[in-house]
Short mmCIF file of C-alpha atoms in Angstrom, two decimals:
data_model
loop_
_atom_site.label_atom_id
_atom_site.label_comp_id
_atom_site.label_asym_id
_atom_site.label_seq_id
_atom_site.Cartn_x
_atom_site.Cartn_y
_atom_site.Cartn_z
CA UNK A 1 158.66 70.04 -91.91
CA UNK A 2 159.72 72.77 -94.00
CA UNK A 3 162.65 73.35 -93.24
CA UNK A 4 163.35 69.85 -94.61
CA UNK A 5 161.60 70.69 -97.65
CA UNK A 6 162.90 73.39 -100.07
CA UNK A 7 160.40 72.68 -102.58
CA UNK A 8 157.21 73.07 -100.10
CA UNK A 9 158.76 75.77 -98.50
CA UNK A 10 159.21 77.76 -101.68
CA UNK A 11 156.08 76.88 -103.08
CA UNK A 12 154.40 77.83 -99.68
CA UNK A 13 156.35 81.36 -99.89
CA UNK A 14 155.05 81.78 -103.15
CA UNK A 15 151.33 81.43 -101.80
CA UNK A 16 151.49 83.90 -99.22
CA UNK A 17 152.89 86.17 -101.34
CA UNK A 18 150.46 86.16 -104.06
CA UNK A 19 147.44 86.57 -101.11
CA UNK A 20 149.68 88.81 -99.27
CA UNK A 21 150.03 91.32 -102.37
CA UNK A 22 146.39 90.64 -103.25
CA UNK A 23 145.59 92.45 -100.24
CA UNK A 24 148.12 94.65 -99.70
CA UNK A 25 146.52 95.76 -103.34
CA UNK A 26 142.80 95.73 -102.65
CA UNK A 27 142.35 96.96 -99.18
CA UNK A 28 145.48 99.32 -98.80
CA UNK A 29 143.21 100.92 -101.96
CA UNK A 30 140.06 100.12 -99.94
CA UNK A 31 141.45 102.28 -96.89
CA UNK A 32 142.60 104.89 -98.65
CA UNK A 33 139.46 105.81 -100.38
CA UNK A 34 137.74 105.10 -96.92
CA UNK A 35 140.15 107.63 -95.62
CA UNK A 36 139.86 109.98 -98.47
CA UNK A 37 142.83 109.94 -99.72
CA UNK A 38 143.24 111.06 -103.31
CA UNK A 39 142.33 108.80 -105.97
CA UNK A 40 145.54 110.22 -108.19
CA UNK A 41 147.78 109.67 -105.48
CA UNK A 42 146.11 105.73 -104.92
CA UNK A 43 146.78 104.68 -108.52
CA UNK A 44 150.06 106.42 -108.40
CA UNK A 45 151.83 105.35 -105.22
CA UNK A 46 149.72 102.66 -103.22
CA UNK A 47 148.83 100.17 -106.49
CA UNK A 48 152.14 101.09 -107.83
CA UNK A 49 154.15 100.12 -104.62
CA UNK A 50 151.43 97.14 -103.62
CA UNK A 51 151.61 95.49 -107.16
CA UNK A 52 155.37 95.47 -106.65
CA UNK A 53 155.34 94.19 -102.77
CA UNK A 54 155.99 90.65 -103.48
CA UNK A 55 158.79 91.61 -105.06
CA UNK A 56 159.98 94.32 -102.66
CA UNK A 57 159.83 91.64 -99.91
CA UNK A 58 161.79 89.26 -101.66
CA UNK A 59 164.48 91.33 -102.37
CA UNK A 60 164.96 93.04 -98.98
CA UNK A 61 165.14 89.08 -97.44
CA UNK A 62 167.40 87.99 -99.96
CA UNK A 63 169.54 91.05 -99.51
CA UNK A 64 169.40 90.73 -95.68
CA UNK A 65 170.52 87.00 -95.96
CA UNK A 66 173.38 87.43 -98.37
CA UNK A 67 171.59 85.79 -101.41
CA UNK A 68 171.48 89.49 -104.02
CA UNK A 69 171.59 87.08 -106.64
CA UNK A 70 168.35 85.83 -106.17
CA UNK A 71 166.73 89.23 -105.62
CA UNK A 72 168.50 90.49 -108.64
CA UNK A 73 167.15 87.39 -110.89
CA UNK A 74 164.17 88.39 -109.84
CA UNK A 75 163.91 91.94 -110.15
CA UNK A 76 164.67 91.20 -113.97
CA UNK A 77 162.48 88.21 -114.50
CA UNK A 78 159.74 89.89 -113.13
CA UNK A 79 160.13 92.94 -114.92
CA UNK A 80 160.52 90.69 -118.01
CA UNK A 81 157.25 88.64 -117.09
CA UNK A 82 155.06 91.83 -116.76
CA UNK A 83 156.47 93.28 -119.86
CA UNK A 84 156.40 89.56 -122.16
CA UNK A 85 154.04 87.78 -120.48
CA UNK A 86 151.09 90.01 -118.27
CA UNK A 87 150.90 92.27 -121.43
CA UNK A 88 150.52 90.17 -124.49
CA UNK A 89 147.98 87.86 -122.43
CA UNK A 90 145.84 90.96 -121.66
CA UNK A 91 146.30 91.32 -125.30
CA UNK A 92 145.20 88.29 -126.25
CA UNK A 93 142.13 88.16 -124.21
CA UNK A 94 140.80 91.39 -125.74
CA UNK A 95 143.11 93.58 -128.36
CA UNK A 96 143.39 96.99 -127.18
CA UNK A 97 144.21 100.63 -128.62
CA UNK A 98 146.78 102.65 -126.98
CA UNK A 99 146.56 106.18 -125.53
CA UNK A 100 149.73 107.67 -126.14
CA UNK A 101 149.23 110.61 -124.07
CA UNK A 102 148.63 108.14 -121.17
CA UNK A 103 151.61 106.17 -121.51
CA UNK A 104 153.71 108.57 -122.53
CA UNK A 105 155.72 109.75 -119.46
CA UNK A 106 155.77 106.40 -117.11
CA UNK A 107 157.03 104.12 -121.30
CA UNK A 108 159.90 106.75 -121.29
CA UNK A 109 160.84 106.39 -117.74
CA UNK A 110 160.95 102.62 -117.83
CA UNK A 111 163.06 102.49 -120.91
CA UNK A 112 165.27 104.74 -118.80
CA UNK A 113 165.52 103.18 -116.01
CA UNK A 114 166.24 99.73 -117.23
CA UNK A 115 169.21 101.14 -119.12
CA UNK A 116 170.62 102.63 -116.25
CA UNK A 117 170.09 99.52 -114.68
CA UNK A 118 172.09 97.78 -116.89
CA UNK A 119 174.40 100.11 -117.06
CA UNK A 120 175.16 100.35 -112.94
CA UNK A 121 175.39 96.06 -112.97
CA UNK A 122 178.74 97.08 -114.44
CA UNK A 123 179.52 99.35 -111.92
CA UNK A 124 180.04 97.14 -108.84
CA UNK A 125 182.09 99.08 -106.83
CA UNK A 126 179.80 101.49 -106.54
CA UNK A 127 176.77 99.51 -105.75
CA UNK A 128 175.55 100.67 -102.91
CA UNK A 129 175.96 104.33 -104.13
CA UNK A 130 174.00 103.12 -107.25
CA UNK A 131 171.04 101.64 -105.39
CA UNK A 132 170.73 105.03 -103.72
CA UNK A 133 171.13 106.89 -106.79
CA UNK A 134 167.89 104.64 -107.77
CA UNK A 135 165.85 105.42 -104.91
CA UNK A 136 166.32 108.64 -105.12
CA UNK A 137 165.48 108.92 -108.69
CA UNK A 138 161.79 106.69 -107.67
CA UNK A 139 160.97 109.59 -105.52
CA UNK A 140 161.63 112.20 -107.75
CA UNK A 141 159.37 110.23 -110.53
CA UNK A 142 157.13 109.96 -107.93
CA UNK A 143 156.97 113.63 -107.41
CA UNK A 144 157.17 114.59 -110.97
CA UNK A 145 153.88 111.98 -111.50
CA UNK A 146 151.93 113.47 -108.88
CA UNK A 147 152.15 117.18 -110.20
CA UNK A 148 152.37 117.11 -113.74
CA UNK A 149 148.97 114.38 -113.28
CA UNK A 150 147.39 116.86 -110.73
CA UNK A 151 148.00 119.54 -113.36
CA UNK A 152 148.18 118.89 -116.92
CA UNK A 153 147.96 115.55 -117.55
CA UNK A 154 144.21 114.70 -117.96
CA UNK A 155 144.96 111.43 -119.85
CA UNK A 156 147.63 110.10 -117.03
CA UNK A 157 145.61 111.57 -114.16
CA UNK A 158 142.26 109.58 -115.87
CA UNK A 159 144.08 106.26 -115.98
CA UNK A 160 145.60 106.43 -112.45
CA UNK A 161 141.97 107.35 -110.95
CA UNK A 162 140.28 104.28 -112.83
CA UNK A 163 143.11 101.85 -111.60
CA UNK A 164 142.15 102.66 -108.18
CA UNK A 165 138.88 101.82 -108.58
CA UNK A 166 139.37 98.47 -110.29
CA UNK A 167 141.59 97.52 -107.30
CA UNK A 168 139.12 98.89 -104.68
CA UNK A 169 136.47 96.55 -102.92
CA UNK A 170 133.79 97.30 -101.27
CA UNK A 171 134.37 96.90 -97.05
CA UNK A 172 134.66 99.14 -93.83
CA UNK A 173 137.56 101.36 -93.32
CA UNK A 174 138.14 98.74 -90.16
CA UNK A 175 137.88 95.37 -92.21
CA UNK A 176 140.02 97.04 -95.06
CA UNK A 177 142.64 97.74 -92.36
CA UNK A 178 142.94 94.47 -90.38
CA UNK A 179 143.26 92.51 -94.03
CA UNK A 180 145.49 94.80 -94.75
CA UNK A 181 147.90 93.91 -92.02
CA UNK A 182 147.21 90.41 -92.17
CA UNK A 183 148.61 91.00 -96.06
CA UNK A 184 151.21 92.38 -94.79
CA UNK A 185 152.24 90.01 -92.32
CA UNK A 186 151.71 87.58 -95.29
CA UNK A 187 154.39 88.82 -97.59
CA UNK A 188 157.18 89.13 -94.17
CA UNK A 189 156.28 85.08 -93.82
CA UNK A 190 156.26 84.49 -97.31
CA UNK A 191 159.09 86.21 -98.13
CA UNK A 192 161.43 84.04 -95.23
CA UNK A 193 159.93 81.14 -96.71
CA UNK A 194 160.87 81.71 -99.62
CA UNK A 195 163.79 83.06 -99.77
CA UNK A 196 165.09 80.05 -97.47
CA UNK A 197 163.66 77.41 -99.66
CA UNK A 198 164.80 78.92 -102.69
CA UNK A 199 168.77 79.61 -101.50
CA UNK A 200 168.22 75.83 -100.17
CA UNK A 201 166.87 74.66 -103.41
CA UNK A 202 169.59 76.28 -105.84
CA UNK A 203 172.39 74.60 -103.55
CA UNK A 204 170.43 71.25 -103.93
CA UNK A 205 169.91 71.26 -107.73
CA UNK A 206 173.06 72.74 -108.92
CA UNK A 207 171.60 75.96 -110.27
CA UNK A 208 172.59 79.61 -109.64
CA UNK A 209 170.43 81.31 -107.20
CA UNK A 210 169.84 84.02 -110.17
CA UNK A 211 168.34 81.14 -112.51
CA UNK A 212 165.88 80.75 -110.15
CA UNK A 213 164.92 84.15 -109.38
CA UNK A 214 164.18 84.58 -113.20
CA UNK A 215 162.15 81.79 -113.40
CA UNK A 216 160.44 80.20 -110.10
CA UNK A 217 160.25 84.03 -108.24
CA UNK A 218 159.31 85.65 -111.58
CA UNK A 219 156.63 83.79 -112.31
CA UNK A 220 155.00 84.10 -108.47
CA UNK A 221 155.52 87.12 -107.60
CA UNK A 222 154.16 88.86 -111.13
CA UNK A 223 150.76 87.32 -109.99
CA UNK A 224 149.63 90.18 -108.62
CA UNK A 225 149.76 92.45 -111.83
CA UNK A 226 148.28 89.67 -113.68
CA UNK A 227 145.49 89.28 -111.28
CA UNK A 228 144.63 93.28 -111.83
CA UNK A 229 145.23 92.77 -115.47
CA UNK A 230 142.89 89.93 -115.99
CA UNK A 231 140.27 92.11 -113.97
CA UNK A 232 140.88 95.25 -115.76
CA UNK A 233 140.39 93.20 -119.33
CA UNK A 234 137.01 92.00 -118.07
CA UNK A 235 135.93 95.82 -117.55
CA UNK A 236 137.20 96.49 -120.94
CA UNK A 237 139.67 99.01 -119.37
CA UNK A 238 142.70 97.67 -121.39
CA UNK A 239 144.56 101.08 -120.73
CA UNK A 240 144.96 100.03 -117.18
CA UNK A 241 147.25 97.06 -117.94
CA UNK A 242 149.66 98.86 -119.59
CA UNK A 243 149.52 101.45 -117.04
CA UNK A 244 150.22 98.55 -114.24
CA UNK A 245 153.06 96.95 -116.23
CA UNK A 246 154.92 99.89 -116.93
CA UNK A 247 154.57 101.10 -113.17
CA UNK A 248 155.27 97.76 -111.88
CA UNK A 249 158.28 97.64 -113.87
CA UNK A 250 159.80 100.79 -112.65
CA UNK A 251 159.20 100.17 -109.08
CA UNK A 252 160.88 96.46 -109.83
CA UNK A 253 163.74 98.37 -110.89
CA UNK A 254 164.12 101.58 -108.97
CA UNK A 255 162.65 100.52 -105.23
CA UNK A 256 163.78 96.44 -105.30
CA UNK A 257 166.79 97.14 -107.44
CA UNK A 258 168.15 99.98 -105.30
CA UNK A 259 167.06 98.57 -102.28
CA UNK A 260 168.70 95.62 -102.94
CA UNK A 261 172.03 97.24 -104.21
CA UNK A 262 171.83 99.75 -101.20
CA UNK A 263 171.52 96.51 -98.35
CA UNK A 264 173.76 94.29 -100.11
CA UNK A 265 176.14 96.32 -101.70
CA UNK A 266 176.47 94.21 -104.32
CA UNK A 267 175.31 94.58 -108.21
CA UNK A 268 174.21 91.45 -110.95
CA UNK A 269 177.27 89.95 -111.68
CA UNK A 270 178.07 87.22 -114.70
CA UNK A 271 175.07 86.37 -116.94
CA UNK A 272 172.73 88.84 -114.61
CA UNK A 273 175.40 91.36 -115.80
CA UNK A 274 176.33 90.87 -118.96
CA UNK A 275 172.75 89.05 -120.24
CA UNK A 276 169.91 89.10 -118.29
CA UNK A 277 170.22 93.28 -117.47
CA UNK A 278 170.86 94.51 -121.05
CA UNK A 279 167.80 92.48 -122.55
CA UNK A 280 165.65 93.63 -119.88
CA UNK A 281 166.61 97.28 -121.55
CA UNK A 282 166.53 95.94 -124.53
CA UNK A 283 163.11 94.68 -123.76
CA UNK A 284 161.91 97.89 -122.36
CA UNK A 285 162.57 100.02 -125.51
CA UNK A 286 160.65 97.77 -127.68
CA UNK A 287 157.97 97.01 -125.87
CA UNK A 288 157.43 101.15 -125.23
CA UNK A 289 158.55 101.22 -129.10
CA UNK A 290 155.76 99.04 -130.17
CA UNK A 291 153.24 100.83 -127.47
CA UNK A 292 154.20 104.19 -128.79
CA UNK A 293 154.22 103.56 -132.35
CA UNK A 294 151.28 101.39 -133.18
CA UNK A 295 147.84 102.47 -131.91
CA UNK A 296 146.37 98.81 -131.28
CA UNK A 297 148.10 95.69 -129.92
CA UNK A 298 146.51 92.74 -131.64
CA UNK A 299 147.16 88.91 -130.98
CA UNK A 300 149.72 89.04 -133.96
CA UNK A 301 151.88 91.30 -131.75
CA UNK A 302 150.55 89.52 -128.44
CA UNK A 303 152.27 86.55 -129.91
CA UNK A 304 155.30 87.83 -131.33
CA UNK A 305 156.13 89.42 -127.35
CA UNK A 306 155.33 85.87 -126.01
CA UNK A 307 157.61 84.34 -128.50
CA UNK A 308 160.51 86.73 -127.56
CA UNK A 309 159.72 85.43 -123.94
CA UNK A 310 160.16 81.97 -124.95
CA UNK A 311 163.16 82.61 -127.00
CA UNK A 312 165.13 84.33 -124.19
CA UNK A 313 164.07 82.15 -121.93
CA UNK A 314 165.80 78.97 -123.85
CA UNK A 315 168.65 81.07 -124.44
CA UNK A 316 168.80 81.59 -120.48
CA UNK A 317 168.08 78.21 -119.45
#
C-alpha cells in the first residue's frame, strides 16, 4: 500500500523518525548514565549525535540511493529550522539571558562550519575529499569539546551535564537498552520510507528533490530538538536550547554533510549551491551575532528570527 502512496509513505517515515530519535535521545542517555558513563561526555556526544539521528539517517539513505539532493536540502533546512524556528519559539515561550561563556566555543564553530560548507558546495570535484575533510574536522571538535570542558570550561562543562539530565528518564539499564534498539530500528525503517516516498513524491509533483528536503524533511526531522527544547523551557533551563541548536547544527553539517558528500560524491549544486548554502552561513553568523552580543533574547528578537524564516522561505519557494 505504500509503495503506491508517496504521500503516506513519507508521512509514515516522518513518524518513525521523530519516535525513533525520541528514543535514540532518551534512553541512549538513560543507558549511559545506567552504565556510568560521564555525564560531560552524554551531553557532548550521545544528545549531540541522537538529536541529529533523524537527520543522519536520512542522509546516508538518500546518499545510498542516488538522491544527495534531498539529503543536502535537508541538511540546510534543518539546520535553518533549529536556528529560525526551535530557537525563537523557545524564546517566545519564556525570554532567556545568554551565557556567553557557555556558548562561546560550539556559536564560533557553527558559524565556521557553515561557511566552509558553503564554500566546499562550490567545490564539486572534490566532494568526496570535502565530506572527509568534514568528518574529520567533527572529531577533532569533538575532542577539543571534551578536554577543554573536562578542564577549564566550567560554564560549557555545566550546560552539557544539565542537558543530559533533561534528556534522561527514569528506567532499567535493560528497558533503556531494548527501546533503544527498537529506536534505532525505527529511524533504518523510517528513513527507507522516507526517502522512497519523498524521491517518488518530487518526481510526481514537479519539484526538485532539494525543495523538499528544505521543507517536508526539515520540518520532521528538527522534531527532536524541538521536543528537548520545549522540555528544557518548562524547567526554566533556557541555556540548554541554545546549547542543542548550536550542537545540532554542527553535527547537521559536519557528520550528515560529510557523510553525505563522502557516499555520494557529490556536493549542493544550483540553488542548494548558490542560495540555500550561503544563507545558511549567513544565518549562522547572525544568529551567534545576536547570541553573543545581546545578553537576553526577547519575543521582539524571537519574532524578527521567525520573520527571516518566513522571508527566505518565500524567496525559496
Amino acid at each position: 500500500m505504500l509503495a503506491s502512496q508517496p504521500i503516506l509513505a513519507a508521512l509514515a517515515g516522518l513518524l518513525l523518525l521523530m519516535g525513533g530519535g525520541n528514543y535514540v535521545v532518551r534512553q541512549g542517555t538513560t543507558l549511559a548514565q545506567r552504565l556510568g558513563v560521564p555525564p560531560l561526555f552524554i551531553g557532548v556526544v550521545i544528545v549531540g549525535f541522537g538529536t541529529s539521528a533523524p537527520e543522519l539517517a536520512t542522509g546516508v539513505r538518500a546518499a545510498l540511493s542516488g538522491a544527495p539532493a534531498l539529503a543536502f536540502g535537508n541538511v540546510i533546512g534543518a539546520s535553518l529550522a533549529n536556528l529560525l524556528i526551535v530557537l525563537p519559539l523557545a524564546a517566545l515561550l519564556l525570554p532567556f539571558r545568554i551565557s556567553r561563556a557557555a556558548i562561546a566555543t560550539e556559536g564560533a564553530a557553527v558559524a565556521a562550519a557553515a561557511a566552509l560548507f558553503a564554500g566546499l558546495a562550490f567545490l564539486p570535484a572534490l566532494a568526496r575529499a570535502s565530506g572527509v575533510v568534514l568528518l574529520l574536522l567533527l572529531a577533532l571538535w569533538l575532542f577539543v569539546s571534551l578536554r577543554h570542558s573536562a578542564r577549564s570550561r566550567a560554564a560549557e562543562a555545566a550546560l552539557q551535564k544539565r542537558e543530559a539530565m533533561v534528556v534522561a528518564v527514569a528506567a532499567p539499564w535493560w528497558e533503556a537498552l531494548l527501546l533503544l534498539l527498537a529506536g534505532i530500528l525505527a529511524l533504518v525503517l523510517g528513513a527507507d520510507l522516507l526517502v522512497a516516498g519523498a524521491t517518488r513524491l518530487a518526481v510526481r509533483l514537479g519539484v526538485g528533490e532539494d525543495m523538499l528536503g528544505l521543507t517536508l524533511l526539515s520540518f520532521g526531522t528538527c522534531l527532536p530538538e524541538l521536543a528537548t527544547a520545549i522540555a528544557a523551557t518548562r524547567r526554566r533551563q533556557t541555556d540548554i536550547v541554545i546549547g542543542n541548536v548550536l550542537g545540532s547544527c554542527l553535527f547537521n553539517i559536519l557528520a550528515v554533510g560529510g557523510l553525505v558528500m563522502a557516499i555520494s560524491g557529490a556536493a549542493p549544486q544550483d540553488a542548494a549551491r548558490h542560495l540555500d548554502a550561503p544563507v545558511l552561513a549567513a544565518t549562522a553568523l547572525f544568529v551567534i551575532a545576536l547570541l553573543m552580543l545581546r545578553e537576553r533574547v526577547g519575543r521582539p528578537a524571537a519574532l524578527l528570527l521567525l520573520a527571516l524564516y518566513v522571508l527566505w522561505l518565500t524567496v525559496r519557494l
